[in-house]
Amino acid sequence: MTPTWTIKGVLDWTRGYFEQQGIESPRLDAEWLIADALSIDRVRLYMDLNKPLIADELSAIRARVQRRAAGEPVAYINGKRGFWSLDLEVDPRALIPRPDTELLVEQALAALGEATTPIIADVGTGSGCVALALAAEYPEAIIHAVDVSSEALALARANAARLEATISFYEGDLLSPLGDLELDLVVSNPPYIPSDDIAGLMREVRDHEPHLALDGGPDGLDVIRRLIVEAAARLKDGGALCFEIGHDQGAAARALVEASGDFEAVEVYKDYGGHDRVIGARRRAR
């Protein structure tokens, strides 16, 4: 007789298999994938541990497990990722939103303060996660989201439509699509990985996430250098610039902002792991 697989049996087997494959979070990944295959949440997964699974359910789980074992990220397999208070659709057209980037949203909101109908540009919007988080917290804001990738923009537009968020999207390089529009805030999660470091990234990132959104040039700061110049030209006096950086780029990125002579109150904000993560600054009065 063919053995009957229960949720518990499949969960335990998958966790063990992922451990053998060297996957970093084998239990959690198994939970997310199995719950998604069964169209339930992780709480229901544990409420139904002894539930027998039918052939179609096992087939759906098996397909997901095979993709994860091959290195594909869970978020791409399930097609979704939580960010801020939002559930976003994600796929290989854009980077997977990460918890560290929520600090960028926090600092952007702090920089806006009590501003009324601020004009915001999100540069390199990707999945739209930052722009959508700001729209959710600041409905009065006028948000323009830019990306050089038409594929990423299609994903961001789909997320905005599903969440009924009012955001204007533009294809182009940095702030160039916005012309001479004056801005209260420029926020960005730009490419900041040094080119030579990409080959050494985790395979989930290296082999599956878009290199266009990762590669920041020889020292990882090429895009940031250009962003500082363009933001200085378009920000109103006192307007804010906030952008994400790599874990060891705080001193170098801060020096670039200060050396421009266009900004004051330049700060490096650390993430909850104690690593450099966000630069914040104010446009100096002209």
XYZ file of N, CA, C and O in Angstrom, residues 50 123 220 224 282:
20
model
N -2.233 16.678 11.140
C -2.536 15.265 10.879
C -3.448 15.054 9.666
O -3.877 13.927 9.402
N 13.036 56.594 -6.634
C 13.947 56.290 -7.741
C 14.394 54.831 -7.674
O 14.940 54.394 -6.665
N 30.390 50.127 -5.884
C 28.994 50.070 -5.456
C 28.321 51.423 -5.348
O 27.131 51.495 -5.029
N 24.714 56.002 -6.827
C 24.527 56.936 -5.716
C 25.173 58.291 -6.026
O 24.599 59.349 -5.715
N 19.335 66.850 4.153
C 18.443 67.939 3.765
C 19.125 68.840 2.733
O 20.309 69.120 2.830
